CSV table of C-alpha atoms and ligand atoms in Angstrom, one decimal:
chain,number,residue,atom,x,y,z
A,1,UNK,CA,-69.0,-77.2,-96.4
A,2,UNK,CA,-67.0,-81.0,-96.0
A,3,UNK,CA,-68.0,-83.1,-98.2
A,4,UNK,CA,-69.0,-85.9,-95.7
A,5,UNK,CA,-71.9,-83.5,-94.6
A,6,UNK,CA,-72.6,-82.8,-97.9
A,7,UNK,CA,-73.6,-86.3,-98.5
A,8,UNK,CA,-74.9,-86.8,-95.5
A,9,UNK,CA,-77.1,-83.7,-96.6
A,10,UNK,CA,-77.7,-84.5,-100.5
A,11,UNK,CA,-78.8,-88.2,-99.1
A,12,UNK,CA,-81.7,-86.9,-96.7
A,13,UNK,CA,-82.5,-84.5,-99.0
A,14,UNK,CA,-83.5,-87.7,-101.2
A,15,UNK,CA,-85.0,-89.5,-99.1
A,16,UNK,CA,-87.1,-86.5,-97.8
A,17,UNK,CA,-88.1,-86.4,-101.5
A,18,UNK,CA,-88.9,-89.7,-101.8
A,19,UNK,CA,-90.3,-91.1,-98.9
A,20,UNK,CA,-92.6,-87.4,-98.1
A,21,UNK,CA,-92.7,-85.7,-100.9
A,22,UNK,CA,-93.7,-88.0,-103.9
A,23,UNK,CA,-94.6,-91.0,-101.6
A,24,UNK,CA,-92.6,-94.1,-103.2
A,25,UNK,CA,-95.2,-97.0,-102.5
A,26,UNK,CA,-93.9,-100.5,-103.6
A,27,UNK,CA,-94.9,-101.0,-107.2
A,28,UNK,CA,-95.1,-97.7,-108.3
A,29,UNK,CA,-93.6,-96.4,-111.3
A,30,UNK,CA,-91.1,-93.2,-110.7
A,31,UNK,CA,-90.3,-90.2,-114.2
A,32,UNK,CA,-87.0,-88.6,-112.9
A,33,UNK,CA,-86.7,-85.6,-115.1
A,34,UNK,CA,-83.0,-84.0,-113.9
A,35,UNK,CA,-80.0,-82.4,-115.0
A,36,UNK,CA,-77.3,-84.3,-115.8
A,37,UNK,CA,-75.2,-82.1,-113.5
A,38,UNK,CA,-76.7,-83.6,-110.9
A,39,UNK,CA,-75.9,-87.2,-111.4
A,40,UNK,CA,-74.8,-87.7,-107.5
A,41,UNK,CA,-78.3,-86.9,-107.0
A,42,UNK,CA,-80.1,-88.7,-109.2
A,43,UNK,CA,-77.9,-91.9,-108.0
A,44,UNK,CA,-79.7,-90.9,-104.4
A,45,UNK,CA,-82.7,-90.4,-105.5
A,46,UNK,CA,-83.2,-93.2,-107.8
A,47,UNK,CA,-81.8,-95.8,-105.0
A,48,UNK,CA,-84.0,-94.0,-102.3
A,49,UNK,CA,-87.3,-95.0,-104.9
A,50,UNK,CA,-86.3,-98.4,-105.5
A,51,UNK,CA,-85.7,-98.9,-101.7
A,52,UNK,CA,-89.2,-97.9,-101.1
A,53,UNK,CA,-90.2,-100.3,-103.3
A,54,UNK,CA,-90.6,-98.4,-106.9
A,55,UNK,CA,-91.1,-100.6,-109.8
A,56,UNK,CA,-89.2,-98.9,-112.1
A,57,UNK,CA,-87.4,-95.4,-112.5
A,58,UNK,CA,-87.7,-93.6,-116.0
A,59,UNK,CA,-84.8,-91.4,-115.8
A,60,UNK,CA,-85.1,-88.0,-118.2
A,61,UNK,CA,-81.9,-86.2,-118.8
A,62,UNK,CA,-81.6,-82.4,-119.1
A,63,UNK,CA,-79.2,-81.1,-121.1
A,64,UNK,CA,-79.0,-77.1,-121.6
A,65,UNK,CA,-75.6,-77.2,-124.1
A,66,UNK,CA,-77.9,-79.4,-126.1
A,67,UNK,CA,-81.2,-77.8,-126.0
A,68,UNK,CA,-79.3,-74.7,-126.9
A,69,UNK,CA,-77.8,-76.0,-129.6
A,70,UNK,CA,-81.2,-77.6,-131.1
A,71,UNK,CA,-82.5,-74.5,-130.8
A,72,UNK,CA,-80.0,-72.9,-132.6
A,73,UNK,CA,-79.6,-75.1,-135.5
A,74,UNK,CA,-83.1,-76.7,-136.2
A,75,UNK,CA,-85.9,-75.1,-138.2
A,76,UNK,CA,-88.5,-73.8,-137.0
A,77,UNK,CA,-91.0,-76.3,-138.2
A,78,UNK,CA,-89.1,-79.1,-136.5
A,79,UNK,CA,-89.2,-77.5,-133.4
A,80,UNK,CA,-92.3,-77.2,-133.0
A,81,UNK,CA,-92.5,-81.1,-134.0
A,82,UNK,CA,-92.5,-83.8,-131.3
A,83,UNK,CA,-91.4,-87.1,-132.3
A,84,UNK,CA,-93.9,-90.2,-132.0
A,85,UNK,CA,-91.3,-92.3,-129.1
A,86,UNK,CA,-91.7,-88.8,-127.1
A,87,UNK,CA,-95.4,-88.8,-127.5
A,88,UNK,CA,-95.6,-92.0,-126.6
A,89,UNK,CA,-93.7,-92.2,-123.8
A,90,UNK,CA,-95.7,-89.2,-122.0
A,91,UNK,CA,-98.9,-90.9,-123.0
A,92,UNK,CA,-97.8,-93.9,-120.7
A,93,UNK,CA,-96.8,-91.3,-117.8
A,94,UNK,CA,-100.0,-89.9,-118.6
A,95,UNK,CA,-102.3,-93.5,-118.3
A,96,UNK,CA,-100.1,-95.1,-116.2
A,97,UNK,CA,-100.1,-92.9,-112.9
A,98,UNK,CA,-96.6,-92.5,-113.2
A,99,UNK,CA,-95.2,-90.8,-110.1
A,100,UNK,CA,-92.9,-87.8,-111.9
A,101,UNK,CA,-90.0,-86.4,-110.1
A,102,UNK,CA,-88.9,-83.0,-111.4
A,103,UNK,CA,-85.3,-81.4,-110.1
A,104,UNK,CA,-85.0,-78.2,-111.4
A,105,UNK,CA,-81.5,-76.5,-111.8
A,106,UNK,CA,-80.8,-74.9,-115.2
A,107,UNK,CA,-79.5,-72.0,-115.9
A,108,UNK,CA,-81.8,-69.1,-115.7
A,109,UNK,CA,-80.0,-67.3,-118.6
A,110,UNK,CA,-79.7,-70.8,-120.9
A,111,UNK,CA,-81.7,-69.5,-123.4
A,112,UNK,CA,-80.3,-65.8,-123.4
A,113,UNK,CA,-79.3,-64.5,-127.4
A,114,UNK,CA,-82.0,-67.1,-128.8
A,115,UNK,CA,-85.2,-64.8,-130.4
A,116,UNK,CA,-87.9,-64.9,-128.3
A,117,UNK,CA,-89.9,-66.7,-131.6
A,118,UNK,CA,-87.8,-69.8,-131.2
A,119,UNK,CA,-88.3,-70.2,-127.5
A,120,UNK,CA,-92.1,-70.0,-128.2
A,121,UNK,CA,-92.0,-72.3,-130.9
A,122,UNK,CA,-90.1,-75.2,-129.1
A,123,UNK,CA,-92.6,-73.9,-125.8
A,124,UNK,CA,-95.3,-74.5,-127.8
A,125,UNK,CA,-94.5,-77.9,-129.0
A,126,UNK,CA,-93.4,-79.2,-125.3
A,127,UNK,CA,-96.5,-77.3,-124.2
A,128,UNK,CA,-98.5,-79.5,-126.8
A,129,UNK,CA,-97.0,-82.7,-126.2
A,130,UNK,CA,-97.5,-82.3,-122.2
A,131,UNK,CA,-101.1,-81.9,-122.6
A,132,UNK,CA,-101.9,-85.4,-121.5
A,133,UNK,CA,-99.3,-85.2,-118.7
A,134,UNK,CA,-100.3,-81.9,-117.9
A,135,UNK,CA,-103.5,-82.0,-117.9
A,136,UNK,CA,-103.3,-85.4,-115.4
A,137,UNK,CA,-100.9,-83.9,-112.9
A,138,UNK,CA,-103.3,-80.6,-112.8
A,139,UNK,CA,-106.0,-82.9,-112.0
A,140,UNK,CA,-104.0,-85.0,-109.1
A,141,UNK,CA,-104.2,-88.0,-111.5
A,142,UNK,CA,-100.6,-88.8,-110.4
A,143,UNK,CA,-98.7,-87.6,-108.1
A,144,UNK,CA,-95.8,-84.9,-109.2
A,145,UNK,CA,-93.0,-82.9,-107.2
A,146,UNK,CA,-90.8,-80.5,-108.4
A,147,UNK,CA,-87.3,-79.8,-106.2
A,148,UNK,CA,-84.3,-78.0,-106.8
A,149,UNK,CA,-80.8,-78.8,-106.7
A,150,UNK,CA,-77.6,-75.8,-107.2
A,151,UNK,CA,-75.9,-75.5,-110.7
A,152,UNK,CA,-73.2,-73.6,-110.7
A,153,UNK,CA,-74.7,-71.2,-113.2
A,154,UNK,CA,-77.3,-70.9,-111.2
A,155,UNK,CA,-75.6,-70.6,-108.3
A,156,UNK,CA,-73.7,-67.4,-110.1
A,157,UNK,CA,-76.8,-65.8,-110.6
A,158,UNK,CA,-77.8,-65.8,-107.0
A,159,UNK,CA,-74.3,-64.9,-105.7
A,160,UNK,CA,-72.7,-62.9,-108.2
A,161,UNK,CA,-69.9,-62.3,-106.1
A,162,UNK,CA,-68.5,-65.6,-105.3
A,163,UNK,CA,-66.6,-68.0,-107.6
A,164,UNK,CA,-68.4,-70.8,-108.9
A,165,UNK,CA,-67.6,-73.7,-106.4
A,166,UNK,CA,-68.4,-71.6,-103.7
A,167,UNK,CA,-71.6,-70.0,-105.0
A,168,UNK,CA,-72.6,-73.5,-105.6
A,169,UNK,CA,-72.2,-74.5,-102.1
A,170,UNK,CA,-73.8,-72.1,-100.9
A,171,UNK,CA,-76.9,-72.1,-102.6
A,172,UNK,CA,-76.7,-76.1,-101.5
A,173,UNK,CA,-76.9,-74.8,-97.9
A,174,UNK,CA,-79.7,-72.8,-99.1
A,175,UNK,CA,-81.8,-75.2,-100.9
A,176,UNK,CA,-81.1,-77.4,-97.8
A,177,UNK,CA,-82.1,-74.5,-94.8
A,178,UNK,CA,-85.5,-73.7,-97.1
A,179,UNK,CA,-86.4,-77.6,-97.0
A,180,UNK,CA,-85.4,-77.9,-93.1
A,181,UNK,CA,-83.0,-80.5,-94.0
A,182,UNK,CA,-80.6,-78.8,-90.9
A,183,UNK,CA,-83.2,-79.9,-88.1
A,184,UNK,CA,-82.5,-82.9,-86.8
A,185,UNK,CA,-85.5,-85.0,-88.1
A,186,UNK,CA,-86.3,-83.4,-91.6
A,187,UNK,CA,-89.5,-85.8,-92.2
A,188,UNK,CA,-90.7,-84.4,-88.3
A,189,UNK,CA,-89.9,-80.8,-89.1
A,190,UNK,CA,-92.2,-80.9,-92.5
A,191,UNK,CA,-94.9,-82.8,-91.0
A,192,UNK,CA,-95.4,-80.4,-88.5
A,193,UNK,CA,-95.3,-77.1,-90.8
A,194,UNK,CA,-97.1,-78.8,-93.6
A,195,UNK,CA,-100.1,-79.1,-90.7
A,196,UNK,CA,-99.6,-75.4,-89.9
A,197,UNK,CA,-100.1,-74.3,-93.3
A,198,UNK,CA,-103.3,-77.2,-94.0
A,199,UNK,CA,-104.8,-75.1,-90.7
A,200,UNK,CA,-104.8,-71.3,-92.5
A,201,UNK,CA,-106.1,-73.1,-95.5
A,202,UNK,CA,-109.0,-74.4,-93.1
A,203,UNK,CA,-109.1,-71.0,-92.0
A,204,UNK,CA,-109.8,-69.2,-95.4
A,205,UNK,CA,-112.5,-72.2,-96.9
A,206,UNK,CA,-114.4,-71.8,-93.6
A,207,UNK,CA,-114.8,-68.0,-94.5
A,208,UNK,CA,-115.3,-68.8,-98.1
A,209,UNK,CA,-114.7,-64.9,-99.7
A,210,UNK,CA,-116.2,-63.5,-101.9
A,211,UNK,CA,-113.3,-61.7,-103.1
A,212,UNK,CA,-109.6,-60.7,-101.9
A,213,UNK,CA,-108.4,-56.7,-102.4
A,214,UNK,CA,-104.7,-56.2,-102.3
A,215,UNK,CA,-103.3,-52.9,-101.7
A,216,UNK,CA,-99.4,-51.8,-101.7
A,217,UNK,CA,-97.1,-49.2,-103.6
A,218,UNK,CA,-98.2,-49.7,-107.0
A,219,UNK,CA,-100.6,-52.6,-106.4
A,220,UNK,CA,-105.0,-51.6,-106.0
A,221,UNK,CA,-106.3,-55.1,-107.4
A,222,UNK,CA,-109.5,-56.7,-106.0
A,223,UNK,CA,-109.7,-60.6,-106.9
A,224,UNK,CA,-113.4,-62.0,-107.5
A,225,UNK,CA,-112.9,-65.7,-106.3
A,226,UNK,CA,-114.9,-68.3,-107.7
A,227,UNK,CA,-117.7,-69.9,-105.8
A,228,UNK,CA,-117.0,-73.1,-104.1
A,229,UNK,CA,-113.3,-72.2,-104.6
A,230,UNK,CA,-110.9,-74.4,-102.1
A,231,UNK,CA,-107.6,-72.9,-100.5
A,232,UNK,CA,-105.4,-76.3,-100.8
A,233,UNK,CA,-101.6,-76.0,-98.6
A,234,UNK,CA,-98.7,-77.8,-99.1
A,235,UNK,CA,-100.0,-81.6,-99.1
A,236,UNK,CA,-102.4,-83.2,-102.0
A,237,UNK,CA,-104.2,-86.7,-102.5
A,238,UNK,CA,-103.9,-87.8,-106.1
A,239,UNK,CA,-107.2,-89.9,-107.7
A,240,UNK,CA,-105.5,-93.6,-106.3
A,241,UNK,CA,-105.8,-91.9,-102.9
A,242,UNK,CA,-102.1,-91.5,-102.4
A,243,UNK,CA,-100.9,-88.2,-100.3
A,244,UNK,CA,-98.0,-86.4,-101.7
A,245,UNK,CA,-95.8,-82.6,-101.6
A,246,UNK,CA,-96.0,-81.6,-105.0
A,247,UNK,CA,-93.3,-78.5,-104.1
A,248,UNK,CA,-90.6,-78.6,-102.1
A,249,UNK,CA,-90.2,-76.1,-100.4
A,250,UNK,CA,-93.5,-75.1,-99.6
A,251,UNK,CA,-94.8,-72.2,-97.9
A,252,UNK,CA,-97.9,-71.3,-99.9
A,253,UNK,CA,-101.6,-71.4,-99.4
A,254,UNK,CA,-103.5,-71.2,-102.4
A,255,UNK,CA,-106.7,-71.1,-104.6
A,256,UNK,CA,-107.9,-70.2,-107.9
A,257,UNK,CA,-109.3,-66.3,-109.0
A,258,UNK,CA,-112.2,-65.7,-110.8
A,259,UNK,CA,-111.2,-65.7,-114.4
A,260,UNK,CA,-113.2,-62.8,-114.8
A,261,UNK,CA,-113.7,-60.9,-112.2
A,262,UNK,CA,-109.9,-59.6,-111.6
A,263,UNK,CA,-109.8,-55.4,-111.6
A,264,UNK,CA,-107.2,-53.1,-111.2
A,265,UNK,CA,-102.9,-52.7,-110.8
A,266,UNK,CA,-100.6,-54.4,-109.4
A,267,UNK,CA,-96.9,-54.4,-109.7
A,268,UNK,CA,-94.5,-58.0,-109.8
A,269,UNK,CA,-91.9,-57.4,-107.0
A,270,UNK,CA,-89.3,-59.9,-107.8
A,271,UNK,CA,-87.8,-60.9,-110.7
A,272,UNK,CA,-88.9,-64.5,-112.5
A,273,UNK,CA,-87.2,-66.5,-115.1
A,274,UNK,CA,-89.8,-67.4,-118.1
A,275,UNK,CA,-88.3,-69.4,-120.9
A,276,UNK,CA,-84.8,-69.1,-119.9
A,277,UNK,CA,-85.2,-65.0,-119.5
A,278,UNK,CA,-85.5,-62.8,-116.5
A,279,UNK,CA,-88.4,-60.4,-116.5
A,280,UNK,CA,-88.9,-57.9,-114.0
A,281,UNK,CA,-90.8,-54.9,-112.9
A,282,UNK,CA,-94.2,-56.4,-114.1
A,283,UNK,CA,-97.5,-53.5,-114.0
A,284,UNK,CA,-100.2,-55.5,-115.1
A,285,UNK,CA,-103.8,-53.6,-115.4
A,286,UNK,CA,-107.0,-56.0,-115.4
A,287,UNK,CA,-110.7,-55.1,-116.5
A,288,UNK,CA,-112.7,-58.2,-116.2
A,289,UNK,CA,-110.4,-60.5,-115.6
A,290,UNK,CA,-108.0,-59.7,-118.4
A,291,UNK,CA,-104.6,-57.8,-118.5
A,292,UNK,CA,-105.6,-54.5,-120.5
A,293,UNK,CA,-102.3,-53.8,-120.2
A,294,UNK,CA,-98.9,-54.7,-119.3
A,295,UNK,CA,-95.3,-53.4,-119.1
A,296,UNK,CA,-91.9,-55.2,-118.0
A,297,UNK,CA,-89.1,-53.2,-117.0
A,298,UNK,CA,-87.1,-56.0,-118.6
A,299,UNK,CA,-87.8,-59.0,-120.5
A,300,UNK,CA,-91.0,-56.6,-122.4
A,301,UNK,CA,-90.8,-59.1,-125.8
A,302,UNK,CA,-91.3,-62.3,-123.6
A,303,UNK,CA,-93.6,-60.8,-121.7
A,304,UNK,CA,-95.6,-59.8,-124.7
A,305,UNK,CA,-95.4,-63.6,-126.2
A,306,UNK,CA,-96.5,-64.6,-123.3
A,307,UNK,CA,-99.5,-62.9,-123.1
A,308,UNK,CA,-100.2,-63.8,-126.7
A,309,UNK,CA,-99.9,-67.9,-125.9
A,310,UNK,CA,-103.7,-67.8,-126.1
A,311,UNK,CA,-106.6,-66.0,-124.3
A,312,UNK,CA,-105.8,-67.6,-120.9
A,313,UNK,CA,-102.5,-66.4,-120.5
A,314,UNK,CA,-103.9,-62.9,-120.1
A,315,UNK,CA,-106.3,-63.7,-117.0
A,316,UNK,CA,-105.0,-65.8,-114.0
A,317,UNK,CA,-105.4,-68.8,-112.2
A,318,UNK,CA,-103.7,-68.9,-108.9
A,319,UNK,CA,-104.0,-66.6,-106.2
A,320,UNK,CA,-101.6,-67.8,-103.3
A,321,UNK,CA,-100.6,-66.1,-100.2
A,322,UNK,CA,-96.6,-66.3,-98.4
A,323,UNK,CA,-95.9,-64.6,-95.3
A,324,UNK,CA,-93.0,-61.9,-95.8
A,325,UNK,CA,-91.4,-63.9,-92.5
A,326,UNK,CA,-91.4,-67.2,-94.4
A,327,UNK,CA,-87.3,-68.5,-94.0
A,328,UNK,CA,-87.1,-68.2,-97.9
A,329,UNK,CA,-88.2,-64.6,-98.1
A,330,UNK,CA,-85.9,-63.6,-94.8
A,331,UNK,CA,-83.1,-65.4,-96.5
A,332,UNK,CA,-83.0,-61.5,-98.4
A,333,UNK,CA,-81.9,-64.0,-101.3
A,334,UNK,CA,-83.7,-63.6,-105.4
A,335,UNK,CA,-83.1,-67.3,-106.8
A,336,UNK,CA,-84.5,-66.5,-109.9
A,337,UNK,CA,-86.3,-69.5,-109.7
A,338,UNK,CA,-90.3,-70.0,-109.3
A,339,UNK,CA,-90.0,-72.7,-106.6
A,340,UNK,CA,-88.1,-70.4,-104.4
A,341,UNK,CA,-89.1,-67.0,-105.1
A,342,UNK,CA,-92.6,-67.9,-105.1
A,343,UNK,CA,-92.3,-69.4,-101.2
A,344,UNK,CA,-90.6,-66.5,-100.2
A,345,UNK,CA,-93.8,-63.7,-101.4
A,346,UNK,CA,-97.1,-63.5,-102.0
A,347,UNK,CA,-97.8,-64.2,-105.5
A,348,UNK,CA,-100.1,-65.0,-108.6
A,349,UNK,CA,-100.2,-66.6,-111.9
A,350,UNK,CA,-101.3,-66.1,-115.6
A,351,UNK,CA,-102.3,-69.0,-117.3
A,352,UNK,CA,-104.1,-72.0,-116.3
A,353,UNK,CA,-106.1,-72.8,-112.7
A,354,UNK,CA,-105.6,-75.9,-110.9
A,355,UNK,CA,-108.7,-77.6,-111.5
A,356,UNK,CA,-109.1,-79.0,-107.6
A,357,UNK,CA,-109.2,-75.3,-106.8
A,358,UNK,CA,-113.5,-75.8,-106.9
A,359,UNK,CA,-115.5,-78.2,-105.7
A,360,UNK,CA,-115.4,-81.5,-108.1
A,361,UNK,CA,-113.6,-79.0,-110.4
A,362,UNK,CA,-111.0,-82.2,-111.1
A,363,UNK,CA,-114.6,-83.9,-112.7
A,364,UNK,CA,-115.2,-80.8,-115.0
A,365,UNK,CA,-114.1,-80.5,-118.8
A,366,UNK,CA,-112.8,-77.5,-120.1
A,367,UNK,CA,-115.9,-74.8,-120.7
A,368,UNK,CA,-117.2,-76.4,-117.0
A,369,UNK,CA,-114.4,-75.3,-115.6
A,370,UNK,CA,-114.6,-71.6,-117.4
A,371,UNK,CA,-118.0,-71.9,-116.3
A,372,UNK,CA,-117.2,-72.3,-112.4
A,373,UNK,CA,-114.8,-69.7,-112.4
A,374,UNK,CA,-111.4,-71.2,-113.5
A,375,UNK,CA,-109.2,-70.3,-116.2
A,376,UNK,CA,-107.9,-72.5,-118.9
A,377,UNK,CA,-104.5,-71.9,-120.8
A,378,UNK,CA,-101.2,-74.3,-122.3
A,379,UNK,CA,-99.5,-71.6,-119.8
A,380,UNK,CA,-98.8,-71.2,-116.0
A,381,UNK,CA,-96.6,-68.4,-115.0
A,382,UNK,CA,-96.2,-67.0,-111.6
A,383,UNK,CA,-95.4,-63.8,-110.8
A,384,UNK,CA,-94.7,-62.3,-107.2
A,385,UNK,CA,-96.5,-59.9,-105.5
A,386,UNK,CA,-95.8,-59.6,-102.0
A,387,UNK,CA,-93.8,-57.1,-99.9
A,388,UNK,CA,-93.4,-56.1,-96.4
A,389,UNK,CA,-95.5,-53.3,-97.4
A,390,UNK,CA,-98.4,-56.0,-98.6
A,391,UNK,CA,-101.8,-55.2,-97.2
A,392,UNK,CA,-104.7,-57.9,-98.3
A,393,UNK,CA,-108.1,-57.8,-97.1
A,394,UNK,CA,-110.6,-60.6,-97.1
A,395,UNK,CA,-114.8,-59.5,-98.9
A,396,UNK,CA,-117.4,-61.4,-97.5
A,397,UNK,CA,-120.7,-61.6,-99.5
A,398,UNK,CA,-122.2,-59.8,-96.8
A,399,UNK,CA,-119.7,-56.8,-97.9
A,400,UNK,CA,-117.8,-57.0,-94.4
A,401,UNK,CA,-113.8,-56.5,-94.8
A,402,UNK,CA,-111.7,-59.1,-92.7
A,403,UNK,CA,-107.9,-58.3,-92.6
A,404,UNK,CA,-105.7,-61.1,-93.8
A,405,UNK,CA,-102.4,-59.5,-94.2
A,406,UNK,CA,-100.9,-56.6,-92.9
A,407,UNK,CA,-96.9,-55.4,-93.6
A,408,UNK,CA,-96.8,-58.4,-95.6
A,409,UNK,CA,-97.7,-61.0,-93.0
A,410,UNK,CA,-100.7,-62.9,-91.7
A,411,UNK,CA,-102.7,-60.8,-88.8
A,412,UNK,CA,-103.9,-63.9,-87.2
B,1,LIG,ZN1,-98.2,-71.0,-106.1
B,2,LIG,ZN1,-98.2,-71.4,-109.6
């Protein structure tokens, strides 16, 4: 790739982020959380907010050499620790509507050698300390968007054969064809599929299912979904009224399970990266909404301290359905990375529900939300389902079956 059109590339990539995804209005605060690989970025990204008239930019540097080596060398008490400045400062994100920008490009195999006890310990504590961010973005108190940008290590991982400069360009190309940044008006291009997707979510709340039954090799689940549940696509509005992406790229339309009304198998068909590790070849058995059992191929231990977090992270809370024809999943790439391989299949997720996915459900406390349906957890994992072999049917109250999905794509 020439490195004119890279910039020319990296630059509408920014502004795409800014101006559509997140939404810069003037006098908005902006949390950058990036890599500090990706400095040329960050430059963009942070002039492309303060052109649209941000306030200020918090900018959060990653560092994996130095998580690692925190991790390595600090107690265990200490990890799980969080300083007063760092409460403090995600209390303000938290109260002040801060916008937050997250670029994700880490290493999926940072944290490989380190126990799977010390991963949960410094999880828990960032898991803690995010409540009050978490718990605002879940609710659409601010507005949030997570993007990706290549690593080199990363870039390894998804093209083991080439050397590093050239993986990493072309995972750019990519990140770049999955977020339409190729068509000639990138802001045009997403407007348009955003309203494609915001019509099948139309689609599914006018039906209003009673449940969903998925069937492919190794997978017989039926999903209860909760009453008043609300399929939600691509765009949000957070509580000030401002409309905003929160992924990019985005190919999913999506609603909450019943946390307890989940029975049956079903088998994870890509790999995901959890904590730094890869696990793969998931079989998960549910009675009641809860895993009564569960097996990785690979990655078993974090699978099983997963599970453990607390008593959400063995039911779910997002059901969300990809075509197998979406450009991520015909790309025939694995990213090991959630944003991605979640676009490119069907998929769902143990650990908390997004509490806009019922009716006023962003009003609710905790038990009102277990009591209309939705599960509560620190965690939110997802894990993909989908094939080309994916079969889903839609259960009316009335106990009539409407096909959804057939060889892993939408019938109608
Ligand atoms: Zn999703
Ligand atoms: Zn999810």
């Amino acid at each position: 790739m020439n490195a004119i059109q890279f910039q020319k590339d990296l630059k509408a990539y920014a502004n795409l982020a800014i101006k559509l995804g997140l939404n810069i209005q003037p006098g908005d605060w902006l949390s950058l959380t990036i890599n500090i690989h990706q400095a040329a970025l960050a430059h963009l990204l942070v002039d492309a907010a303060y052109q649209a008239g941000a306030r200020k930019v918090i900018v959060q540097w990653q560092d994996d050499v130095l998580q690692r080596l925190d991790l390595t060398y600090q107690s265990d008490a200490d990890l799980q620790t969080s300083l007063a400045y760092q409460e403090e400062l995600l209390q303000f994100i938290a109260t002040e509507h801060v916008k937050r920008l997250v670029v994700v490009s880490t290493d999926p195999a940072a944290l490989k050698d380190i126990p799977a006890e010390k991963i949960a310990a410094y999880q828990q504590r960032e898991s803690k300390g995010l409540t009050a961010v978490r718990d605002a973005t879940q609710n659409n108190q601010l507005s949030w968007l997570i993007i990706a940008a290549a690593s080199p290590a990363w870039a390894q991982k998804v093209f083991p054969k080439l050397e590093a400069t050239a993986a990493t360009d072309q995972l750019w190309q990519a990140i770049f064809k999955a977020n339409r940044i190729d068509q000639d008006d990138p802001i045009a291009a997403w407007q348009q599929h955003r309203d494609e997707l915001s019509a099948r979510a139309d689609f599914l709340n006018r039906y209003q299912f009673d449940a969903l039954h998925y069937q492919a090799p190794g997978t017989d689940l039926t999903i209860g979904l909760p009453q008043n549940h609300v399929w939600e696509a691509a765009g949000a509005t957070n509580t000030q009224g401002d409309y905003f992406i929160p992924n990019m790229p985005t190919e999913e339309v999506f609603t909450a399970p019943d946390w307890l009304r989940v029975d049956g198998t079903v088998r994870s068909t890509k790999p995901l990266s959890y904590g730094g590790n890869v696990l793969s070849g998931l079989q998960l058995t549910f009675k009641n909404g809860e895993v009564i059992a569960a097996t990785a191929e690979q990655g078993q231990a974090t699978l099983d301290h997963l599970l453990a977090t607390d008593e959400g992270a063995r039911h779910l809370g997002e059901v969300a359905l990809v075509p197998d024809q979406s450009p991520i999943s015909q790309s025939g790439l694995i990213f090991y990375n959630t944003l991605f391989d979640e676009n490119a299949s069907d998929h769902l997720a143990l650990g908390a529900a997004y509490p806009f996915s019922v009716k006023n459900g962003t009003t609710m406390n905790k038990l009102q939300l277990q009591k209309a349906g939705l599960n509560v957890s620190q965690v939110h994992v997802d894990f993909m389902v989908g094939s080309a072999a994916m079969a889903i049917d839609g259960l009316t109250k009335d106990g009539e079956t409407i096909p959804l999905f057939r060889k892993g794509n939408w019938v109608k």
